[in-house]
C-alpha cells in the first residue's frame, strides 16, 4: 500500500451505514441545488458584475445523499478547458461506470472538450497516455492511476507543466496541492476493516476466509488487505487462507476470478467466507462454488446488481449465503471531474475529497441487497448512473 505519511491532510467524511442508506434512498427526491441555505448549496449562477464565480460548495451529507450529483454548473466557469480523462485499466464494467461518471459531468460544460484514453492494464501505456494528453493541450486531467506510485512522476510532471491534475480511485502517493490538485476517493483501508469486521460477526468469530483482489501490487487492494489482516489477527478463531501480504490476483476480470476461485475451492475443503474488492468478481466466484457443488458462503464486497439478484433468488434455499456491500463508488468520478475543471477554469470548489463509505447493503440487517430487474449483473445501482449515460459515456 502506498504510504500516506507526509501527505497534506484530506477532508474525510464518515457516516454510519444507516444514515447513508437513508440518504441514498432519498436522493431521487432531493437535490442539493434546491437547498435554500447558501452556505450548503452549490451556487447556480455567476453574477453579471465583476465578482468572482462562486463555484461548488456541497456539504458531506449532500455529497452522500446525492452520490456526487448536483444541478449546478458553476464549476464549469467560462474559460476554455481541455480535460484529459485516463483510466489505467478501463476495460471492465466498473471502469465503464467510472468513465461515465466523469464524462457525463464534464458534458454539462459547453466550454469543456475532452480527450479520453484507457491504459488497458499497461503501466507504460498509461504513462505515455498521460504525457500525450498534456502534449495535446490538456489543461486539466482526471486520472485513475491504477499503478499507484509508479504513475506519480507523470502526474507530477503534468502539474509542473501547469495542468490541473486530479487523481482518483487509486492512490498515487504524493501530496495534495503540490503534486496534484487533490486526490479524490474513499478510504480503501476503511473498506477492508468494515468487510472483515462484518465477516467476523457473521461467522461468530470462527472460520476460514479467502480474499481475492485486483492486479498485483495495486494500492486499492493492498490497502484493503492490510486492514483485513489486522482484523483477522485480532480474532483468534479467524484464519485468512490466502495470505497476509499478497492475494490471488483476478485482474478485476470475472473470468479470471472464476478460475481463481475454482482453484481455491480445490485447494481448501473448508472456505467459510469470501472478501472480494470487486463485486463483479465476487459474483463470478459464486459460479465456482456452484460448479464445485459447494454451498454459497457469506460474501463482503462492492455492490453489483447480479449479487443482489442472486441473494433474492437463493436466500431461502441457501441460508448460509449472506451479503454485505459498500458502494462501488464510481460516483466519486463526478467530484473528480468538477475539481479538475473548476481548477482549470479558476473557479473554487470546496467539496470534500475523501470519504469513509459505510456498508449500504447487509442481508443480516435492515439494508436488504437490491436487485434492479431488467438491468445487467454488472450494473451498480448505488451510483445512480442511468443505462443511457452508461451507453453514451462509458467507453472512449
GROMACS .gro file of C-alpha atoms in nm:
model
  396
    1UNK     CA    1   0.000   0.000   0.000
    2UNK     CA    2   0.146   0.339  -0.089
    3UNK     CA    3   0.247   0.536   0.215
    4UNK     CA    4   0.039   0.837   0.308
    5UNK     CA    5   0.290   0.973   0.556
    6UNK     CA    6   0.382   1.333   0.496
    7UNK     CA    7   0.080   1.399   0.283
    8UNK     CA    8  -0.140   1.701   0.325
    9UNK     CA    9  -0.444   1.625   0.542
   10UNK     CA   10  -0.751   1.541   0.337
   11UNK     CA   11  -1.107   1.624   0.424
   12UNK     CA   12  -1.250   1.288   0.519
   13UNK     CA   13  -1.615   1.217   0.575
   14UNK     CA   14  -1.750   0.930   0.780
   15UNK     CA   15  -2.117   0.838   0.812
   16UNK     CA   16  -2.299   0.543   0.958
   17UNK     CA   17  -2.444   0.281   0.724
   18UNK     CA   18  -2.796   0.356   0.840
   19UNK     CA   19  -2.761   0.727   0.771
   20UNK     CA   20  -2.610   0.677   0.427
   21UNK     CA   21  -2.872   0.419   0.332
   22UNK     CA   22  -3.147   0.663   0.423
   23UNK     CA   23  -2.977   0.942   0.232
   24UNK     CA   24  -2.928   0.731  -0.080
   25UNK     CA   25  -3.294   0.629  -0.073
   26UNK     CA   26  -3.387   0.995  -0.053
   27UNK     CA   27  -3.158   1.102  -0.335
   28UNK     CA   28  -3.415   1.080  -0.612
   29UNK     CA   29  -3.638   1.334  -0.439
   30UNK     CA   30  -3.376   1.575  -0.312
   31UNK     CA   31  -3.120   1.786  -0.493
   32UNK     CA   32  -2.856   1.998  -0.320
   33UNK     CA   33  -2.914   2.274  -0.572
   34UNK     CA   34  -3.266   2.308  -0.436
   35UNK     CA   35  -3.147   2.395  -0.086
   36UNK     CA   36  -3.218   2.749   0.029
   37UNK     CA   37  -2.920   2.780   0.262
   38UNK     CA   38  -2.641   2.940   0.057
   39UNK     CA   39  -2.382   2.807   0.298
   40UNK     CA   40  -2.457   2.448   0.198
   41UNK     CA   41  -2.591   2.465  -0.156
   42UNK     CA   42  -2.397   2.486  -0.482
   43UNK     CA   43  -2.405   2.826  -0.646
   44UNK     CA   44  -2.616   2.801  -0.957
   45UNK     CA   45  -2.528   3.122  -1.139
   46UNK     CA   46  -2.249   3.372  -1.169
   47UNK     CA   47  -2.334   3.734  -1.121
   48UNK     CA   48  -2.319   3.981  -1.408
   49UNK     CA   49  -2.075   4.203  -1.228
   50UNK     CA   50  -1.703   4.161  -1.162
   51UNK     CA   51  -1.741   3.929  -0.864
   52UNK     CA   52  -1.551   3.601  -0.880
   53UNK     CA   53  -1.756   3.291  -0.960
   54UNK     CA   54  -1.888   3.118  -0.651
   55UNK     CA   55  -1.810   2.762  -0.755
   56UNK     CA   56  -1.939   2.445  -0.592
   57UNK     CA   57  -1.975   2.401  -0.218
   58UNK     CA   58  -2.165   2.096  -0.100
   59UNK     CA   59  -2.166   1.953   0.249
   60UNK     CA   60  -2.062   1.596   0.307
   61UNK     CA   61  -2.422   1.497   0.372
   62UNK     CA   62  -2.527   1.640   0.037
   63UNK     CA   63  -2.245   1.459  -0.142
   64UNK     CA   64  -2.350   1.126   0.003
   65UNK     CA   65  -2.722   1.189  -0.027
   66UNK     CA   66  -2.692   1.263  -0.396
   67UNK     CA   67  -2.394   1.036  -0.473
   68UNK     CA   68  -2.200   1.335  -0.602
   69UNK     CA   69  -2.479   1.473  -0.819
   70UNK     CA   70  -2.559   1.843  -0.844
   71UNK     CA   71  -2.762   2.056  -1.083
   72UNK     CA   72  -2.507   2.335  -1.052
   73UNK     CA   73  -2.285   2.418  -1.348
   74UNK     CA   74  -2.090   2.684  -1.165
   75UNK     CA   75  -1.783   2.459  -1.159
   76UNK     CA   76  -1.761   2.494  -1.538
   77UNK     CA   77  -1.655   2.857  -1.528
   78UNK     CA   78  -1.617   3.033  -1.862
   79UNK     CA   79  -1.257   2.962  -1.965
   80UNK     CA   80  -1.189   2.703  -2.233
   81UNK     CA   81  -1.086   2.376  -2.070
   82UNK     CA   82  -0.944   2.066  -2.236
   83UNK     CA   83  -0.999   1.780  -1.995
   84UNK     CA   84  -0.789   1.466  -2.034
   85UNK     CA   85  -0.958   1.155  -1.889
   86UNK     CA   86  -0.743   0.847  -1.836
   87UNK     CA   87  -0.808   0.513  -1.667
   88UNK     CA   88  -0.513   0.283  -1.614
   89UNK     CA   89  -0.736  -0.019  -1.656
   90UNK     CA   90  -1.052   0.082  -1.841
   91UNK     CA   91  -1.179  -0.248  -1.978
   92UNK     CA   92  -1.440  -0.380  -1.734
   93UNK     CA   93  -1.785  -0.274  -1.620
   94UNK     CA   94  -1.651  -0.088  -1.316
   95UNK     CA   95  -1.425   0.118  -1.541
   96UNK     CA   96  -1.713   0.193  -1.775
   97UNK     CA   97  -1.926   0.321  -1.488
   98UNK     CA   98  -1.633   0.534  -1.370
   99UNK     CA   99  -1.579   0.674  -1.717
  100UNK     CA  100  -1.950   0.754  -1.746
  101UNK     CA  101  -1.946   0.942  -1.414
  102UNK     CA  102  -1.656   1.164  -1.522
  103UNK     CA  103  -1.763   1.221  -1.882
  104UNK     CA  104  -2.130   1.290  -1.807
  105UNK     CA  105  -2.027   1.552  -1.551
  106UNK     CA  106  -1.788   1.717  -1.797
  107UNK     CA  107  -2.063   1.715  -2.060
  108UNK     CA  108  -2.252   1.974  -1.854
  109UNK     CA  109  -1.993   2.234  -1.954
  110UNK     CA  110  -2.008   2.384  -2.306
  111UNK     CA  111  -1.657   2.526  -2.255
  112UNK     CA  112  -1.502   2.183  -2.190
  113UNK     CA  113  -1.375   1.942  -2.452
  114UNK     CA  114  -1.237   1.602  -2.360
  115UNK     CA  115  -0.959   1.364  -2.458
  116UNK     CA  116  -1.026   1.009  -2.341
  117UNK     CA  117  -0.771   0.728  -2.302
  118UNK     CA  118  -0.761   0.385  -2.134
  119UNK     CA  119  -0.441   0.207  -2.032
  120UNK     CA  120  -0.577  -0.149  -2.057
  121UNK     CA  121  -0.373  -0.255  -1.755
  122UNK     CA  122  -0.038  -0.144  -1.902
  123UNK     CA  123   0.178   0.088  -1.690
  124UNK     CA  124   0.395   0.223  -1.972
  125UNK     CA  125   0.092   0.279  -2.192
  126UNK     CA  126  -0.080   0.469  -1.911
  127UNK     CA  127   0.223   0.693  -1.854
  128UNK     CA  128   0.253   0.756  -2.228
  129UNK     CA  129  -0.115   0.849  -2.248
  130UNK     CA  130  -0.085   1.099  -1.963
  131UNK     CA  131   0.214   1.262  -2.134
  132UNK     CA  132   0.035   1.260  -2.469
  133UNK     CA  133  -0.276   1.432  -2.335
  134UNK     CA  134  -0.059   1.709  -2.190
  135UNK     CA  135   0.120   1.743  -2.525
  136UNK     CA  136  -0.221   1.769  -2.696
  137UNK     CA  137  -0.306   2.073  -2.486
  138UNK     CA  138  -0.498   1.931  -2.193
  139UNK     CA  139  -0.503   2.184  -1.911
  140UNK     CA  140  -0.692   1.954  -1.674
  141UNK     CA  141  -0.656   1.580  -1.610
  142UNK     CA  142  -0.874   1.328  -1.429
  143UNK     CA  143  -0.679   1.004  -1.389
  144UNK     CA  144  -0.731   0.665  -1.223
  145UNK     CA  145  -0.365   0.578  -1.153
  146UNK     CA  146  -0.408   0.203  -1.111
  147UNK     CA  147  -0.033   0.155  -1.078
  148UNK     CA  148  -0.005   0.381  -0.776
  149UNK     CA  149   0.332   0.543  -0.708
  150UNK     CA  150   0.467   0.427  -1.044
  151UNK     CA  151   0.245   0.689  -1.209
  152UNK     CA  152   0.326   0.971  -0.968
  153UNK     CA  153   0.620   1.111  -1.172
  154UNK     CA  154   0.394   1.152  -1.477
  155UNK     CA  155   0.124   1.322  -1.268
  156UNK     CA  156   0.382   1.548  -1.106
  157UNK     CA  157   0.530   1.641  -1.444
  158UNK     CA  158   0.184   1.736  -1.571
  159UNK     CA  159   0.127   1.951  -1.263
  160UNK     CA  160   0.464   2.121  -1.311
  161UNK     CA  161   0.358   2.196  -1.669
  162UNK     CA  162   0.058   2.390  -1.535
  163UNK     CA  163  -0.204   2.118  -1.579
  164UNK     CA  164  -0.467   2.081  -1.306
  165UNK     CA  165  -0.445   1.712  -1.216
  166UNK     CA  166  -0.700   1.521  -1.007
  167UNK     CA  167  -0.621   1.154  -0.949
  168UNK     CA  168  -0.898   0.940  -0.807
  169UNK     CA  169  -0.993   0.581  -0.715
  170UNK     CA  170  -0.630   0.458  -0.684
  171UNK     CA  171  -0.379   0.633  -0.460
  172UNK     CA  172  -0.063   0.750  -0.642
  173UNK     CA  173   0.107   0.872  -0.326
  174UNK     CA  174   0.224   1.231  -0.335
  175UNK     CA  175   0.079   1.541  -0.176
  176UNK     CA  176  -0.241   1.737  -0.233
  177UNK     CA  177  -0.173   2.089  -0.356
  178UNK     CA  178   0.183   2.003  -0.459
  179UNK     CA  179   0.181   1.700  -0.686
  180UNK     CA  180  -0.180   1.748  -0.793
  181UNK     CA  181  -0.489   1.948  -0.700
  182UNK     CA  182  -0.649   1.686  -0.477
  183UNK     CA  183  -0.682   1.310  -0.456
  184UNK     CA  184  -1.049   1.202  -0.461
  185UNK     CA  185  -1.153   0.864  -0.322
  186UNK     CA  186  -1.299   0.656  -0.045
  187UNK     CA  187  -1.075   0.522   0.229
  188UNK     CA  188  -0.967   0.184   0.095
  189UNK     CA  189  -0.830   0.064   0.432
  190UNK     CA  190  -1.160   0.155   0.596
  191UNK     CA  191  -1.342  -0.068   0.346
  192UNK     CA  192  -1.120  -0.361   0.439
  193UNK     CA  193  -1.191  -0.306   0.807
  194UNK     CA  194  -1.567  -0.293   0.751
  195UNK     CA  195  -1.570  -0.608   0.542
  196UNK     CA  196  -1.352  -0.803   0.785
  197UNK     CA  197  -1.549  -0.696   1.093
  198UNK     CA  198  -1.872  -0.792   0.921
  199UNK     CA  199  -1.724  -1.132   0.835
  200UNK     CA  200  -1.612  -1.189   1.196
  201UNK     CA  201  -1.961  -1.104   1.318
  202UNK     CA  202  -2.133  -1.317   1.054
  203UNK     CA  203  -1.914  -1.622   1.125
  204UNK     CA  204  -1.942  -1.569   1.501
  205UNK     CA  205  -1.568  -1.521   1.530
  206UNK     CA  206  -1.464  -1.854   1.385
  207UNK     CA  207  -1.396  -1.952   1.024
  208UNK     CA  208  -1.166  -1.967   0.723
  209UNK     CA  209  -1.192  -1.678   0.479
  210UNK     CA  210  -1.047  -1.613   0.135
  211UNK     CA  211  -0.955  -1.271  -0.002
  212UNK     CA  212  -0.929  -1.206  -0.377
  213UNK     CA  213  -0.835  -0.880  -0.545
  214UNK     CA  214  -0.717  -0.685  -0.846
  215UNK     CA  215  -0.380  -0.658  -1.022
  216UNK     CA  216  -0.073  -0.749  -0.818
  217UNK     CA  217   0.054  -0.461  -0.607
  218UNK     CA  218  -0.228  -0.217  -0.684
  219UNK     CA  219  -0.280   0.031  -0.398
  220UNK     CA  220  -0.656  -0.024  -0.368
  221UNK     CA  221  -0.640  -0.396  -0.291
  222UNK     CA  222  -0.322  -0.355  -0.086
  223UNK     CA  223  -0.489  -0.106   0.148
  224UNK     CA  224  -0.789  -0.332   0.196
  225UNK     CA  225  -0.582  -0.644   0.260
  226UNK     CA  226  -0.372  -0.469   0.523
  227UNK     CA  227  -0.688  -0.384   0.718
  228UNK     CA  228  -0.836  -0.731   0.671
  229UNK     CA  229  -0.517  -0.885   0.811
  230UNK     CA  230  -0.530  -0.656   1.115
  231UNK     CA  231  -0.887  -0.758   1.196
  232UNK     CA  232  -0.818  -1.129   1.145
  233UNK     CA  233  -0.513  -1.113   1.373
  234UNK     CA  234  -0.732  -0.966   1.646
  235UNK     CA  235  -0.969  -1.263   1.629
  236UNK     CA  236  -0.803  -1.593   1.715
  237UNK     CA  237  -1.081  -1.803   1.564
  238UNK     CA  238  -1.043  -1.648   1.219
  239UNK     CA  239  -0.798  -1.763   0.954
  240UNK     CA  240  -0.709  -1.585   0.630
  241UNK     CA  241  -0.632  -1.867   0.390
  242UNK     CA  242  -0.493  -1.656   0.106
  243UNK     CA  243  -0.203  -1.485   0.283
  244UNK     CA  244  -0.121  -1.163   0.466
  245UNK     CA  245   0.097  -0.980   0.214
  246UNK     CA  246  -0.041  -1.073  -0.128
  247UNK     CA  247  -0.361  -1.209  -0.273
  248UNK     CA  248  -0.493  -1.433  -0.554
  249UNK     CA  249  -0.494  -1.194  -0.849
  250UNK     CA  250  -0.815  -1.158  -1.050
  251UNK     CA  251  -0.703  -0.853  -1.251
  252UNK     CA  252  -1.062  -0.736  -1.191
  253UNK     CA  253  -1.169  -0.974  -1.464
  254UNK     CA  254  -1.467  -1.201  -1.379
  255UNK     CA  255  -1.347  -1.488  -1.598
  256UNK     CA  256  -1.014  -1.486  -1.415
  257UNK     CA  257  -1.191  -1.451  -1.080
  258UNK     CA  258  -1.397  -1.763  -1.151
  259UNK     CA  259  -1.082  -1.962  -1.233
  260UNK     CA  260  -0.904  -1.833  -0.924
  261UNK     CA  261  -1.198  -1.923  -0.700
  262UNK     CA  262  -1.221  -2.270  -0.852
  263UNK     CA  263  -0.855  -2.325  -0.771
  264UNK     CA  264  -0.906  -2.205  -0.413
  265UNK     CA  265  -1.203  -2.436  -0.366
  266UNK     CA  266  -0.997  -2.730  -0.494
  267UNK     CA  267  -0.714  -2.641  -0.254
  268UNK     CA  268  -0.919  -2.568   0.056
  269UNK     CA  269  -1.201  -2.807   0.156
  270UNK     CA  270  -1.337  -2.552   0.402
  271UNK     CA  271  -1.389  -2.189   0.299
  272UNK     CA  272  -1.641  -2.018   0.525
  273UNK     CA  273  -1.639  -1.668   0.380
  274UNK     CA  274  -1.517  -1.459   0.086
  275UNK     CA  275  -1.397  -1.099   0.071
  276UNK     CA  276  -1.351  -0.950  -0.276
  277UNK     CA  277  -1.262  -0.594  -0.374
  278UNK     CA  278  -1.485  -0.607  -0.684
  279UNK     CA  279  -1.849  -0.711  -0.677
  280UNK     CA  280  -1.846  -0.850  -1.030
  281UNK     CA  281  -1.553  -1.075  -0.933
  282UNK     CA  282  -1.744  -1.191  -0.626
  283UNK     CA  283  -2.041  -1.277  -0.845
  284UNK     CA  284  -1.814  -1.479  -1.072
  285UNK     CA  285  -1.677  -1.659  -0.767
  286UNK     CA  286  -2.028  -1.777  -0.673
  287UNK     CA  287  -2.038  -1.970  -1.001
  288UNK     CA  288  -1.726  -2.156  -0.889
  289UNK     CA  289  -1.900  -2.258  -0.568
  290UNK     CA  290  -2.198  -2.383  -0.766
  291UNK     CA  291  -1.977  -2.571  -1.015
  292UNK     CA  292  -1.793  -2.739  -0.728
  293UNK     CA  293  -2.117  -2.840  -0.561
  294UNK     CA  294  -2.039  -2.622  -0.262
  295UNK     CA  295  -2.290  -2.413  -0.071
  296UNK     CA  296  -2.256  -2.037  -0.103
  297UNK     CA  297  -2.090  -1.860   0.189
  298UNK     CA  298  -2.106  -1.507   0.332
  299UNK     CA  299  -1.957  -1.253   0.090
  300UNK     CA  300  -1.831  -0.900   0.162
  301UNK     CA  301  -1.757  -0.686  -0.143
  302UNK     CA  302  -1.875  -0.389  -0.352
  303UNK     CA  303  -2.234  -0.360  -0.470
  304UNK     CA  304  -2.331  -0.516  -0.801
  305UNK     CA  305  -2.677  -0.593  -0.931
  306UNK     CA  306  -2.608  -0.960  -1.002
  307UNK     CA  307  -2.521  -1.034  -0.640
  308UNK     CA  308  -2.834  -0.863  -0.514
  309UNK     CA  309  -3.047  -1.063  -0.756
  310UNK     CA  310  -2.867  -1.387  -0.666
  311UNK     CA  311  -2.932  -1.323  -0.299
  312UNK     CA  312  -3.301  -1.258  -0.368
  313UNK     CA  313  -3.321  -1.588  -0.558
  314UNK     CA  314  -3.121  -1.809  -0.322
  315UNK     CA  315  -3.173  -1.662   0.025
  316UNK     CA  316  -3.433  -1.922   0.119
  317UNK     CA  317  -3.256  -2.226  -0.023
  318UNK     CA  318  -2.909  -2.122   0.095
  319UNK     CA  319  -2.939  -1.959   0.438
  320UNK     CA  320  -2.560  -1.959   0.473
  321UNK     CA  321  -2.532  -1.713   0.185
  322UNK     CA  322  -2.521  -1.365   0.338
  323UNK     CA  323  -2.412  -1.044   0.170
  324UNK     CA  324  -2.259  -0.712   0.273
  325UNK     CA  325  -2.160  -0.446   0.021
  326UNK     CA  326  -2.010  -0.099   0.007
  327UNK     CA  327  -2.093   0.134  -0.283
  328UNK     CA  328  -1.883   0.063  -0.590
  329UNK     CA  329  -1.810   0.439  -0.562
  330UNK     CA  330  -1.787   0.518  -0.932
  331UNK     CA  331  -1.994   0.827  -0.850
  332UNK     CA  332  -1.681   0.983  -0.700
  333UNK     CA  333  -1.576   1.047  -1.061
  334UNK     CA  334  -1.832   1.328  -1.068
  335UNK     CA  335  -1.646   1.503  -0.788
  336UNK     CA  336  -1.308   1.442  -0.951
  337UNK     CA  337  -1.433   1.593  -1.278
  338UNK     CA  338  -1.569   1.902  -1.104
  339UNK     CA  339  -1.248   1.959  -0.911
  340UNK     CA  340  -1.027   1.934  -1.220
  341UNK     CA  341  -1.250   2.152  -1.437
  342UNK     CA  342  -1.301   2.412  -1.165
  343UNK     CA  343  -0.926   2.437  -1.102
  344UNK     CA  344  -0.850   2.485  -1.472
  345UNK     CA  345  -1.131   2.739  -1.506
  346UNK     CA  346  -1.023   2.934  -1.199
  347UNK     CA  347  -1.339   2.850  -1.007
  348UNK     CA  348  -1.327   2.745  -0.639
  349UNK     CA  349  -1.453   2.402  -0.540
  350UNK     CA  350  -1.473   2.329  -0.169
  351UNK     CA  351  -1.622   1.980  -0.183
  352UNK     CA  352  -1.479   1.703   0.034
  353UNK     CA  353  -1.219   1.479  -0.128
  354UNK     CA  354  -1.211   1.157   0.072
  355UNK     CA  355  -1.496   0.954   0.219
  356UNK     CA  356  -1.520   0.668   0.465
  357UNK     CA  357  -1.801   0.485   0.289
  358UNK     CA  358  -2.018   0.256   0.502
  359UNK     CA  359  -2.183  -0.075   0.424
  360UNK     CA  360  -2.501   0.004   0.229
  361UNK     CA  361  -2.637  -0.348   0.180
  362UNK     CA  362  -2.644  -0.600   0.464
  363UNK     CA  363  -2.856  -0.912   0.440
  364UNK     CA  364  -2.828  -0.957   0.817
  365UNK     CA  365  -2.954  -0.606   0.887
  366UNK     CA  366  -3.225  -0.376   0.758
  367UNK     CA  367  -3.048  -0.282   0.434
  368UNK     CA  368  -3.163  -0.570   0.212
  369UNK     CA  369  -2.949  -0.621  -0.101
  370UNK     CA  370  -3.108  -0.465  -0.408
  371UNK     CA  371  -3.199  -0.633  -0.736
  372UNK     CA  372  -3.273  -0.399  -1.028
  373UNK     CA  373  -3.489  -0.614  -1.250
  374UNK     CA  374  -3.406  -0.577  -1.618
  375UNK     CA  375  -3.054  -0.444  -1.557
  376UNK     CA  376  -2.737  -0.649  -1.622
  377UNK     CA  377  -2.545  -0.829  -1.349
  378UNK     CA  378  -2.265  -0.570  -1.354
  379UNK     CA  379  -2.495  -0.270  -1.310
  380UNK     CA  380  -2.409  -0.074  -0.994
  381UNK     CA  381  -2.727   0.075  -0.851
  382UNK     CA  382  -2.557   0.286  -0.583
  383UNK     CA  383  -2.406   0.521  -0.844
  384UNK     CA  384  -2.737   0.639  -0.987
  385UNK     CA  385  -2.591   0.641  -1.338
  386UNK     CA  386  -2.860   0.575  -1.593
  387UNK     CA  387  -2.827   0.297  -1.852
  388UNK     CA  388  -2.846   0.570  -2.119
  389UNK     CA  389  -2.547   0.756  -1.970
  390UNK     CA  390  -2.354   0.431  -1.936
  391UNK     CA  391  -2.408   0.360  -2.304
  392UNK     CA  392  -2.321   0.716  -2.410
  393UNK     CA  393  -2.027   0.793  -2.183
  394UNK     CA  394  -1.900   0.458  -2.054
  395UNK     CA  395  -1.647   0.392  -2.328
  396UNK     CA  396  -1.385   0.610  -2.502
   0.00000   0.00000   0.00000
